[in-house]
Coordinates of C-alpha atoms and ligand atoms in Angstrom, one line a residue:
X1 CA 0.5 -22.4 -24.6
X2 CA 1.2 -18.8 -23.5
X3 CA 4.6 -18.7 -22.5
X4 CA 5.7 -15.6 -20.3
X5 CA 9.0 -14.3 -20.2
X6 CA 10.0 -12.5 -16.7
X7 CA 12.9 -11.1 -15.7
X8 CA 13.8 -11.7 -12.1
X9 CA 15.8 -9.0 -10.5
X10 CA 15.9 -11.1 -6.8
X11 CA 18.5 -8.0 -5.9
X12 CA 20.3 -7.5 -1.6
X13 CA 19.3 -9.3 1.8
X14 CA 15.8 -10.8 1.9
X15 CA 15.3 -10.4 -1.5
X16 CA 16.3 -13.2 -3.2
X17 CA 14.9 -15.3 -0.2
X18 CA 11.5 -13.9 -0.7
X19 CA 11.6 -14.1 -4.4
X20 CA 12.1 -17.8 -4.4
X21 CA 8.9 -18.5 -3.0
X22 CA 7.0 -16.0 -5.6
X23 CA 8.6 -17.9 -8.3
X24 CA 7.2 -21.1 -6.8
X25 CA 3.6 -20.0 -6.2
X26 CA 3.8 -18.3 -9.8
X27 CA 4.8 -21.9 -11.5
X28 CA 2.1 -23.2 -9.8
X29 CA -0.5 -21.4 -10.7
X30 CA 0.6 -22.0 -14.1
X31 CA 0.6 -25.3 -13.9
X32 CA -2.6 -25.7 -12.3
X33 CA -4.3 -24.0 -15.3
X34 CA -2.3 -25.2 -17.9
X35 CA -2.9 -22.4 -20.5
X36 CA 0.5 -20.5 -19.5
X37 CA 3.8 -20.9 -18.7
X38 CA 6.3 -18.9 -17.1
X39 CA 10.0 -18.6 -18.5
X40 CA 12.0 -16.7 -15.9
X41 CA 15.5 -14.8 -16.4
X42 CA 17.4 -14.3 -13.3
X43 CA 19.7 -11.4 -13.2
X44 CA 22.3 -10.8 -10.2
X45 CA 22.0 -7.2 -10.3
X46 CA 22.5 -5.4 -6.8
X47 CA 25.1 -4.4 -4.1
X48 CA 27.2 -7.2 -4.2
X49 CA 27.3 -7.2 -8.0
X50 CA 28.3 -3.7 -7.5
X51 CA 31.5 -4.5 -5.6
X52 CA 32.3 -6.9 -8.0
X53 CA 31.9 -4.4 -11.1
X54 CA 31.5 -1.3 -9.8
X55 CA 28.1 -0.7 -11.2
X56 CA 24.0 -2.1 -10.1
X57 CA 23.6 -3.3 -13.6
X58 CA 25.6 -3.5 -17.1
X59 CA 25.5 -0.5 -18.9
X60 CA 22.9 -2.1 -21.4
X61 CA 21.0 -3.7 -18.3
X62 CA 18.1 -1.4 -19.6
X63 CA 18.1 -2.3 -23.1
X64 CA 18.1 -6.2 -22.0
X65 CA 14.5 -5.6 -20.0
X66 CA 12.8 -4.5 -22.6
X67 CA 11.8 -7.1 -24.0
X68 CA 10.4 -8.8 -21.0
X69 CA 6.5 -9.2 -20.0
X70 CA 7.0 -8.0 -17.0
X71 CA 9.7 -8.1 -13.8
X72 CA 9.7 -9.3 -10.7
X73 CA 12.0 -7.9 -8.1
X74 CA 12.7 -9.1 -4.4
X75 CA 14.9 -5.3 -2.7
X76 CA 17.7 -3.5 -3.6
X77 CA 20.2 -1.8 -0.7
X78 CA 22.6 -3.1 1.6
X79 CA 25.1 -1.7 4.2
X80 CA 28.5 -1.2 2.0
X81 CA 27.2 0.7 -0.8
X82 CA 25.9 3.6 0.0
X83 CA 21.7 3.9 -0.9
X84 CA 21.9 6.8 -3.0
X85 CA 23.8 5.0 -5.3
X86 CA 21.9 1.4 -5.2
X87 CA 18.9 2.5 -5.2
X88 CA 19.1 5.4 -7.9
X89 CA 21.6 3.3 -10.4
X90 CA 18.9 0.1 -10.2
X91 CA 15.4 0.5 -8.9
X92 CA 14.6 4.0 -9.6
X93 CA 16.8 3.7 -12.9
X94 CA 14.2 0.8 -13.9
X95 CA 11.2 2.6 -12.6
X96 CA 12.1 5.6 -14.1
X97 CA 13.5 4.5 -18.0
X98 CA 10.4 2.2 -18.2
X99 CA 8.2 5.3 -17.3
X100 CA 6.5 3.0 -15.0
X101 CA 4.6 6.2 -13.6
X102 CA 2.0 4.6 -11.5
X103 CA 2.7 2.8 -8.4
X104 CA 0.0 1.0 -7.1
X105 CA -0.1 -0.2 -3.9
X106 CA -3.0 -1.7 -1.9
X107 CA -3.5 -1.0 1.9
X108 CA -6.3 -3.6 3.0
X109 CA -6.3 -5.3 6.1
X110 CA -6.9 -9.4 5.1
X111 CA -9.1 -11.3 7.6
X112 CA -6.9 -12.8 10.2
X113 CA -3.7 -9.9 9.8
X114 CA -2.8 -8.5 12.6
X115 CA -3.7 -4.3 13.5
X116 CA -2.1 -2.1 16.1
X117 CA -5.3 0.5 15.5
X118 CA -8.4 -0.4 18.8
X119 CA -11.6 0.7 17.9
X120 CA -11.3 -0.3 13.9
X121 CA -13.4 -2.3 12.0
X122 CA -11.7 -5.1 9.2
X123 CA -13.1 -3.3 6.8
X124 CA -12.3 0.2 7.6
X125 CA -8.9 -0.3 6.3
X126 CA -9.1 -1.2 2.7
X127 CA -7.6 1.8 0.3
X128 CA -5.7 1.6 -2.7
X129 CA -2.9 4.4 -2.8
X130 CA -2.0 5.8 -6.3
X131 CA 1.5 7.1 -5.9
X132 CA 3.4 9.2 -8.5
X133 CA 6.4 7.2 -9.7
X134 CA 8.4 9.1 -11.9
X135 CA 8.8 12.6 -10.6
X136 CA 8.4 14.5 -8.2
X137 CA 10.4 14.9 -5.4
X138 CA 12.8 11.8 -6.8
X139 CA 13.4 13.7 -9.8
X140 CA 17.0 13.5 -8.9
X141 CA 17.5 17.3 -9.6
X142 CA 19.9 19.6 -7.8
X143 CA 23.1 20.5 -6.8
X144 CA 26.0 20.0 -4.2
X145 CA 27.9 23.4 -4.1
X146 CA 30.9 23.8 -2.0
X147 CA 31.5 20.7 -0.5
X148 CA 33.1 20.3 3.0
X149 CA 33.3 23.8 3.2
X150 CA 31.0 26.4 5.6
X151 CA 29.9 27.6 2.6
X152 CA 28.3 24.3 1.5
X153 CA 25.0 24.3 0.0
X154 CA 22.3 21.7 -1.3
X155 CA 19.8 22.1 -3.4
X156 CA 16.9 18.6 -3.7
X157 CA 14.3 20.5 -6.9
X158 CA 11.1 18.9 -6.9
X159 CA 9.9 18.7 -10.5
X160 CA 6.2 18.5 -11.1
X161 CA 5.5 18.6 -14.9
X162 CA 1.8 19.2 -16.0
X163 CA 1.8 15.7 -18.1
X164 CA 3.2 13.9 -14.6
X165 CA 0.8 15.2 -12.6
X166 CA -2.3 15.2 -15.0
X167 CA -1.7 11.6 -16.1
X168 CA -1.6 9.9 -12.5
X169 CA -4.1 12.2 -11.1
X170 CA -6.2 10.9 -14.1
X171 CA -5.4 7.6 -13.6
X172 CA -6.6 7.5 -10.1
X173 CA -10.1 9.1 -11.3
X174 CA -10.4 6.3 -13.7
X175 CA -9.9 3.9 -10.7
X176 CA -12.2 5.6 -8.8
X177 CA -14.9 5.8 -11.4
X178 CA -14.4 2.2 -12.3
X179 CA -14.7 1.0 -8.6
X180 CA -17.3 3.3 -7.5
X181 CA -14.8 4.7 -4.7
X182 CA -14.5 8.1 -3.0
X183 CA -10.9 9.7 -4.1
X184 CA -8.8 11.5 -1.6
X185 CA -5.7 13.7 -3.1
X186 CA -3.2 14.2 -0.1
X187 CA -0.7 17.3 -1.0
X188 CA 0.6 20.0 1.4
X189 CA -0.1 23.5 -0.5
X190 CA 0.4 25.4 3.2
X191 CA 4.0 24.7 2.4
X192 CA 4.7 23.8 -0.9
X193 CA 3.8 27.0 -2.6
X194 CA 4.7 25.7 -6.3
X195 CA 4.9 21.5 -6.0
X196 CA 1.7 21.3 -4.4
X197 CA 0.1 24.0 -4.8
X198 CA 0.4 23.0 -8.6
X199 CA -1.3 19.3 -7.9
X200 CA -4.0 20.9 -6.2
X201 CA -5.1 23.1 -9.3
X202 CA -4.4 19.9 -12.0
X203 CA -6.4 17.7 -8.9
X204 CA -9.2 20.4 -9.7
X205 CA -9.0 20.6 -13.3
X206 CA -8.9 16.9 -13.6
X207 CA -11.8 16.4 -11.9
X208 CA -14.0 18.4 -14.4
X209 CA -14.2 15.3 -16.1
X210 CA -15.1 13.2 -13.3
X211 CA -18.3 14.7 -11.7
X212 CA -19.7 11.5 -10.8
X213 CA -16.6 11.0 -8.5
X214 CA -17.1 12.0 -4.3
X215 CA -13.4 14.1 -3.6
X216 CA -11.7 14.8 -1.0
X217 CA -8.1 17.0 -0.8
X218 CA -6.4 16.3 2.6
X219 CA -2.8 17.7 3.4
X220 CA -0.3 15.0 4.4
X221 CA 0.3 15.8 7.8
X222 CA -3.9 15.9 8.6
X223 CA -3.9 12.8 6.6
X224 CA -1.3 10.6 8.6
X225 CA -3.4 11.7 11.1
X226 CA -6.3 10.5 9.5
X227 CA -5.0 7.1 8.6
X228 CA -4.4 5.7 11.8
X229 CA -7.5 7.7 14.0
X230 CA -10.3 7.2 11.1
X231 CA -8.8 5.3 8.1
X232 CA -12.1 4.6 6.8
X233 CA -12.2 8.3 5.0
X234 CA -9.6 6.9 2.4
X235 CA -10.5 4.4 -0.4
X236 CA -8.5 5.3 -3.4
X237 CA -5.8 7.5 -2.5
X238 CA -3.3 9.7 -4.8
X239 CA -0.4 11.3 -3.8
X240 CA 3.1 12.6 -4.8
X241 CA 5.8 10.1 -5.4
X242 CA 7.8 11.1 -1.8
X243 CA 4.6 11.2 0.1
X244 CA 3.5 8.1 -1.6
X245 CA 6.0 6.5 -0.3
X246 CA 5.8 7.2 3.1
X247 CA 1.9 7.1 3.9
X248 CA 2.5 3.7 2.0
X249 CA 5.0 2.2 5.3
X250 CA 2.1 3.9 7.3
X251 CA 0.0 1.9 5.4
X252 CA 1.4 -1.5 5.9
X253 CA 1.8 -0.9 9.4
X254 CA -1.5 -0.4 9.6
X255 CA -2.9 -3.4 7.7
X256 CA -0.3 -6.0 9.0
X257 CA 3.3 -5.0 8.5
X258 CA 6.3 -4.9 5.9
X259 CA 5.5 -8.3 5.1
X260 CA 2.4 -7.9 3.9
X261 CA 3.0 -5.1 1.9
X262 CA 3.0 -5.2 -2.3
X263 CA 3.4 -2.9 -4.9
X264 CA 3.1 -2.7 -8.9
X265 CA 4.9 -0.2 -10.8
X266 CA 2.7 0.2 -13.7
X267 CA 3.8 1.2 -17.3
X268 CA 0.3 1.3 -18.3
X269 CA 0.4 2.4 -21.9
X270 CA 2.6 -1.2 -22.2
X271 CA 5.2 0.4 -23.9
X272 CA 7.3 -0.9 -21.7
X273 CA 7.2 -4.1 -18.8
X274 CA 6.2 -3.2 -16.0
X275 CA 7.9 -4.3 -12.3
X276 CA 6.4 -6.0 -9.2
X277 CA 7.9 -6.0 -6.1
X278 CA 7.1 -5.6 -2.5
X279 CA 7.8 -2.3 -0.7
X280 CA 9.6 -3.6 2.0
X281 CA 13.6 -3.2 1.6
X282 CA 16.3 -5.8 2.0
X283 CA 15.9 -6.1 5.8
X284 CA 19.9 -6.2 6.6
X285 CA 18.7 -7.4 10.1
X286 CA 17.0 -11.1 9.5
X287 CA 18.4 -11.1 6.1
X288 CA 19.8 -14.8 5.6
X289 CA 18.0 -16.2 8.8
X290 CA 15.1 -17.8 6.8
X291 CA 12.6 -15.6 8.4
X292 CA 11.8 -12.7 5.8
X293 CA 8.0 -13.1 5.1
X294 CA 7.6 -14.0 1.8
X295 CA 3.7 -12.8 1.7
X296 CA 4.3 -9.5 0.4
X297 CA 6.1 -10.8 -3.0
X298 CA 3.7 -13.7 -3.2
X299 CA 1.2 -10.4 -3.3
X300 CA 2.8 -8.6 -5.8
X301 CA 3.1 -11.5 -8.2
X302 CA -0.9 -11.4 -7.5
X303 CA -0.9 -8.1 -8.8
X304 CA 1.3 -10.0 -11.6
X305 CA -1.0 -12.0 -12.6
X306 CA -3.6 -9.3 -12.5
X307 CA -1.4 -7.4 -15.1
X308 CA -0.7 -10.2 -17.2
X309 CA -4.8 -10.7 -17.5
X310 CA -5.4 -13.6 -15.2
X311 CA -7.1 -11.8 -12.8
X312 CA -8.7 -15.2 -11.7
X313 CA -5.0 -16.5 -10.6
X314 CA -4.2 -12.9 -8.9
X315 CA -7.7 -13.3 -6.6
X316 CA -6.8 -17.3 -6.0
X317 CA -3.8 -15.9 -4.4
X318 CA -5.3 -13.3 -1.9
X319 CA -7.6 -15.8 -1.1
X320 CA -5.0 -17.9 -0.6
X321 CA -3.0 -15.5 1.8
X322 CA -5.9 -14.7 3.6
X323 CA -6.9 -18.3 4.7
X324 CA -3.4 -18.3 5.6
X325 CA -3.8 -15.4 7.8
X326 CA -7.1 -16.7 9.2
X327 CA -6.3 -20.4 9.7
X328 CA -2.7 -19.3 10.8
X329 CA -1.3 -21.6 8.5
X330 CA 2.6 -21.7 8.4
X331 CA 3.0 -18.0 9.1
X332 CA 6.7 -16.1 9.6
X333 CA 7.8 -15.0 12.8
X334 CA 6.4 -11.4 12.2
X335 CA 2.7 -12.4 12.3
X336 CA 3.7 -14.3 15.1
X337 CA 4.2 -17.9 13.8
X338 CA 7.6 -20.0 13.6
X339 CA 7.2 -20.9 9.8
X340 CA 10.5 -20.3 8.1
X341 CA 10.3 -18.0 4.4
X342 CA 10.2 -21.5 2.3
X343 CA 7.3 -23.1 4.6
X344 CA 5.4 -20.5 4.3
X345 CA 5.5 -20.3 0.2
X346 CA 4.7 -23.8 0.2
X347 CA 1.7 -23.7 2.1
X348 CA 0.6 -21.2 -0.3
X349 CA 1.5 -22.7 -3.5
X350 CA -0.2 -25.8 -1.8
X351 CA -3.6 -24.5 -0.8
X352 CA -4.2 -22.9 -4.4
X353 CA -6.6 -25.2 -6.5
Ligands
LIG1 P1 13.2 -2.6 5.4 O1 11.9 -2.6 4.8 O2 14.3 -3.4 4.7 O3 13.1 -3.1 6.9 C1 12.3 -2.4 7.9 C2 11.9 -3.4 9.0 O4 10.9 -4.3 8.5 C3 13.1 -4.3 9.4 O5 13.0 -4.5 10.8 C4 12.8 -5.6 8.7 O6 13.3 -6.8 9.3 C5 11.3 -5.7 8.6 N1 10.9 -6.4 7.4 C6 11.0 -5.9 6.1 N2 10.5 -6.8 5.2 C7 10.2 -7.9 5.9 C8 9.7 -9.2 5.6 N3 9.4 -9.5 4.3 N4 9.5 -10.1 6.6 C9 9.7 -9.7 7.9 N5 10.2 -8.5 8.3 C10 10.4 -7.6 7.3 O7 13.7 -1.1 5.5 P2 15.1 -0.4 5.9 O8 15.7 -1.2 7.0 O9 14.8 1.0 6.1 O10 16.0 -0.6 4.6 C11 17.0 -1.6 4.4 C12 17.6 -1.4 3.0 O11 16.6 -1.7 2.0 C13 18.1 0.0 2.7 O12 19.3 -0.1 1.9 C14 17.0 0.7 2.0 O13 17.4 1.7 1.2 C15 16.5 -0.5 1.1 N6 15.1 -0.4 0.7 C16 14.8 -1.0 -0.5 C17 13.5 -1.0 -1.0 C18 13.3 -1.7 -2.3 O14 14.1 -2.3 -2.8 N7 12.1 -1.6 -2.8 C19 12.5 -0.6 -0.2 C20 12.8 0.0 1.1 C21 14.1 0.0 1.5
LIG2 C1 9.9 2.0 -1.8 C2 11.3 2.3 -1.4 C3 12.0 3.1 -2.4 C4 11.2 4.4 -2.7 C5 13.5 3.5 -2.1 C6 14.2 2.2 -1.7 C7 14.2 4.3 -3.1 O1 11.3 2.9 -0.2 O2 9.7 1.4 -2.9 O3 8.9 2.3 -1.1 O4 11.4 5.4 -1.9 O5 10.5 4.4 -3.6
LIG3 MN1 9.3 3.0 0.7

């Protein structure tokens, strides 16, 4: 038997709520197949550990993942400390140590989820964004000069190394070539007269290798544009880690809300574990109500699974979502059912086979 070990980060607000039910749905896959197990660590790492000890994690909190097969975490933030500080010390702290560089995050519309977009087709939303995840405009460089003064100056540096950008642009090509999908870069070089116009010459060079690959370059603000008026253009998608991020809420809003909305953080040399999570945040306003959807974890323990090599269990579970969606099985209040979070992971848990 192939036991796993995961470390379960459950973090602020909705998170641990949501995590719960992924945990569920994980053990019973396993135990459905019966070829592996799942040993979870739960640490309490988040804001209100950080009042208690005046840090998001211990100081070897790092060290201690490492020797995990992967990490599951529910979202990190919550009113009384402020975000720059929660989010940097423990999310981006993990994302970045474990040089989990690619962020993967799927925008397809299910059958049954709801779209605000008239005139689209099911299928014309189904893309897979390939967001930077370990530079970029999160590089954390800069510098806070003359504070509370009229003087006072900030400086945010984007850092765009030729190895960051050449090894997720890559990766997305690989994607594409492997799925037989168009690839759209999104970057803003009108502006951005180093960052971006950088990307655009490594998106170039790159794609000597990939010939056999259809491209398409479309700057950010076009291509917000683009997603909601003709979102059919984009199947796999790369972008920076800042624009990543937001086309990415754009995204879920377009294929059926926070809730639905998953994400991996891929390590993919495996040097390190990787981290699954969805991309929502804490949700301070429902938090504790029983209400948060737990679909979007349940999704990124798909992707989980996926990693892990049981692709099998990771499809069982969209499918499983899906006929949720369709049949409008024990949904949450924000697809527009009354289904509390733990209802609605044991309907799923329960309709996998
Ligand atoms: P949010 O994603 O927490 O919430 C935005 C809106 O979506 C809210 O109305 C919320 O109720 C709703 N929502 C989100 N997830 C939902 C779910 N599973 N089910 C139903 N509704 C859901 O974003 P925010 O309000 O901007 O941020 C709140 C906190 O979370 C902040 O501290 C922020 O920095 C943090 N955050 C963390 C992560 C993360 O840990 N990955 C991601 C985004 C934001
Ligand atoms: C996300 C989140 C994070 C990000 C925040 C909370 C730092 O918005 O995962 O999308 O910007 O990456
Ligand atoms: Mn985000």
């Amino acid at each position: 038997m192939n036991t796993y070990k995961i470390a379960l980060i459950p973090g602020d607000g909705i998170g641990p709520e949501v995590v719960l039910e992924a945990v569920r749905v994980l053990n019973r896959a396993a135990e459905l197949d019966g070829s592996f197990s799942f040993h979870f660590t739960e640490y309490p790492w988040g804001c209100q550990y950080y009042l208690e000890h005046g840090e998001m994690m211990p100081e070897d909190g790092i060290e201690t993942l490492k020797h995990y097969d992967a990490i599951l975490l529910g979202a990190v933030g919550y009113p009384g400390v402020p975000d720059h500080i929660s989010l940097r010390d423990l999310l981006l702290r993990i994302r970045h140590d474990f040089d989990e560089y690619v962020n993967v995050r799927p925008v397809k519309l299910l059958k049954g989820a709801p779209c605000p977009l008239k005139d689209v087709n099911r299928e014309d939303i189904d893309m897979i964004f390939i967001r930077e995840n370990s530079e970029g405009e999160y590089a954390g460089s800069g510098a806070w000069l003359y504070p509370d003064t009229e003087q006072e100056v900030v400086i945010q540096n984007g850092v765009f190394s030729r190895k960051g950008c050449e090894r997720i642009i890559r990766y997305a090509y690989e994607l594409a070539r492997k799925e037989n999908k168009t690839l759209t870069s999104i970057s803003k070089g009108n502006a951005l007269n180093y960052s971006m116009v950088f990307w655009d010459k490594v998106f170039k060079e790159v794609g000597k290798d990939y010939p056999d690959v259809e491209t398409h370059t479309l700057l950010v603000d076009a291509a917000s544009m683009f997603m909601v008026k003709d979102p059919k253009r984009f199947q796999v998608v790369v972008a920076s880690n800042l624009f990543g991020d937001i086309l990415t809420d754009l995204g879920a809003a377009i294929s059926g809300g926070m809730g639905l909305a998953a994400g991996a953080n891929l390590n993919p040399e495996r040097t390190f574990p990787s981290m699954f999570e969805p991309i929502h945040g804490s949700a301070p306003d429902i938090a504790g109500k029983g209400i948060a959807n737990p679909l979007a974890t349940i999704w990124a323990a798909s992707q989980l699974l996926d990693h892990l090599g049981h692709e099998d269990w990771g499809k069982k579970i969209l499918d499983a979502i899906e006929t949720m969606l369709e049949e409008k099985i024990s949904l949450t209040p924000d697809l527009g059912g009354t289904a509390t979070t733990q209802e609605c992971g044991k309907a799923l848990a329960s309709l996998l086979k």
